[in-house]
Amino acid sequence: MSRLTRPFVTATGVITIAALLTACGSRTTDTASAAESCVDTSGDTVKVGAINSLSGATAINETVIGDSITLAVEQINADGGVLGKQVQLISEDGASEPTVFAEKAEKLIGSDCVATVFGGYTSASRKAMLPVFESNNALLYYGQQYEGLESSPNIFYTGATTNQQIVPALDYLKETGVKSLYLVGSDYVFPHTANRIVKEYAEANGIEILGEDYTPLGATDFSTIINKIRTADADAVFNVVVGDSLVAFFREFANAGLTSDDMPVISMCVGEEEVRSIGTQNVEGHLASWNYYQTIDSPENSDFVSQFKSRFGDTRVTSDPMESAYTGVYLWKAMVEKAGSFDVGAVQDAADGVSVSAPSGEVTVDGENHHITKTARIGEIRGDGLIYTVWESDDAIDPDPYLESYDWAAGLAGE
């Protein structure tokens, strides 16, 4: 069975899960007739939407993602647009609330008549939007790394899935001698699922889990958790805390006298922008697992960084979620141009094999599961506030969102 025809949780079920866990090829035909598109391509412009949190607990992460989407649209327009049409970007604030993301998606699709939408950050926001896009037969380009175990004909996932971020991070820790971990995360979909995957991997690979704790999005008191981490004395901390809470977590970690030499933290949601907010002195020496860092040495990345700084300021930095969102805009352009149409069905049919030379390296769309190839990279945070690659995969990794190629994940992949 195609992953895009795999049974999905009902729209009502998805929204219920999001409410509980909230606050990091071939196509099906049943959604094609679900809604009549109001997209108008008769003029010189075509509308697209963006939904990023400009307020709330994850605004620290998402505002900059909106900037990278803006940059991509401006560059595309300067280069002649898409199929000869200028792209009109309509931006909305998701306000760090999944229900707001769903409401804004409905507005963009039904009232603004956009051809596609870029955005979403937390998995709760994506899951809240998923039934909106499926019922309206519209397209979302979701540019954030996430926990996997999902695919939809109406979503293109341009961030990393599990085998392109979490599994490489665990492989790296194992190869460097880590035999015990402490798990910490924010209390919503991605961290819980990510840590379920970590525990399955750990059991199969002789790694002991010494503790596991979660905290609400926006939480600022980590004293109890940090004391438990210090007492557990694990070889490393696997960190899936997101948003404003990262500042409090790392400051408390440093205040407790813990260092990267004693107990390195490997984070799934700490990029260059977060380092600036946390304070380099509190996070120096710790590790990050991503697919992109500002320090990647390539012509494509040099152009991306210089043009972003030119547009938004020399003191700004770029990060993985920004690059994935930026790349998503160019992937949409490439798919539309291959299809010769803005029509959703035509874009879905044209998606397989579409490639772009992104700042992180060449990426290619898998038309079967709507994810893309990604190069995995482990980075070390250094004193200049930037992250430097200390390990990377030999080649771009094919997406395996259901972890079907891993025996230890058999129970997870079957869900």
PDB file of C-alpha atoms in Angstrom, residues 1-3 5-9 17 21 127 146-151 162 189-190 192-200 400-404 406-415:
ATOM      1  CA  MET A   1       0.000   0.000   0.000  1.00  0.00           C
ATOM      2  CA  SER A   2       1.308   3.460  -0.849  1.00  0.00           C
ATOM      3  CA  ARG A   3       2.148   5.546   2.198  1.00  0.00           C
ATOM      4  CA  THR A   5      -3.028   5.913   0.748  1.00  0.00           C
ATOM      5  CA  ARG A   6      -2.247   4.641   4.244  1.00  0.00           C
ATOM      6  CA  PRO A   7      -5.198   5.232   6.634  1.00  0.00           C
ATOM      7  CA  PHE A   8      -4.902   8.514   8.505  1.00  0.00           C
ATOM      8  CA  VAL A   9      -6.303   9.585  11.837  1.00  0.00           C
ATOM      9  CA  ILE A  17      -4.524  14.807  19.789  1.00  0.00           C
ATOM     10  CA  LEU A  21      -0.302  17.342  23.350  1.00  0.00           C
ATOM     11  CA  LYS A 127      -1.441  18.060  12.931  1.00  0.00           C
ATOM     12  CA  TYR A 146       9.805  16.418  12.971  1.00  0.00           C
ATOM     13  CA  GLU A 147       9.195  12.993  14.509  1.00  0.00           C
ATOM     14  CA  GLY A 148       8.163  11.125  11.344  1.00  0.00           C
ATOM     15  CA  LEU A 149       5.510   8.382  11.320  1.00  0.00           C
ATOM     16  CA  GLU A 150       3.345  10.493   9.018  1.00  0.00           C
ATOM     17  CA  SER A 151       2.756  11.247   5.359  1.00  0.00           C
ATOM     18  CA  THR A 162      13.496  10.797  11.964  1.00  0.00           C
ATOM     19  CA  VAL A 189       3.815  15.728  20.020  1.00  0.00           C
ATOM     20  CA  PHE A 190       7.377  15.917  18.671  1.00  0.00           C
ATOM     21  CA  HIS A 192       7.127  12.576  23.148  1.00  0.00           C
ATOM     22  CA  THR A 193       7.333  10.687  19.853  1.00  0.00           C
ATOM     23  CA  ALA A 194      11.027  11.476  19.414  1.00  0.00           C
ATOM     24  CA  ASN A 195      11.817  10.058  22.835  1.00  0.00           C
ATOM     25  CA  ARG A 196       9.750   6.932  22.183  1.00  0.00           C
ATOM     26  CA  ILE A 197      12.001   6.394  19.179  1.00  0.00           C
ATOM     27  CA  VAL A 198      15.103   7.104  21.279  1.00  0.00           C
ATOM     28  CA  LYS A 199      14.032   4.493  23.830  1.00  0.00           C
ATOM     29  CA  GLU A 200      13.488   1.842  21.149  1.00  0.00           C
ATOM     30  CA  ASP A 400      12.235   6.855   5.773  1.00  0.00           C
ATOM     31  CA  PRO A 401       9.470   8.508   7.815  1.00  0.00           C
ATOM     32  CA  TYR A 402       8.045   5.187   9.040  1.00  0.00           C
ATOM     33  CA  LEU A 403      11.500   3.775   9.939  1.00  0.00           C
ATOM     34  CA  GLU A 404      10.770   0.695   7.845  1.00  0.00           C
ATOM     35  CA  TYR A 406      15.192  -0.429  11.036  1.00  0.00           C
ATOM     36  CA  ASP A 407      14.366  -3.727  12.740  1.00  0.00           C
ATOM     37  CA  TRP A 408      14.363  -2.115  16.187  1.00  0.00           C
ATOM     38  CA  ALA A 409      11.592   0.274  15.089  1.00  0.00           C
ATOM     39  CA  ALA A 410       9.173  -2.425  13.925  1.00  0.00           C
ATOM     40  CA  GLY A 411       6.593  -1.560  16.571  1.00  0.00           C
ATOM     41  CA  LEU A 412       6.786   2.155  15.830  1.00  0.00           C
ATOM     42  CA  ALA A 413       6.671   1.779  12.059  1.00  0.00           C
ATOM     43  CA  GLY A 414       3.529  -0.299  12.288  1.00  0.00           C
ATOM     44  CA  GLU A 415       1.552   2.434  14.047  1.00  0.00           C
TER      45      GLU A 415
END
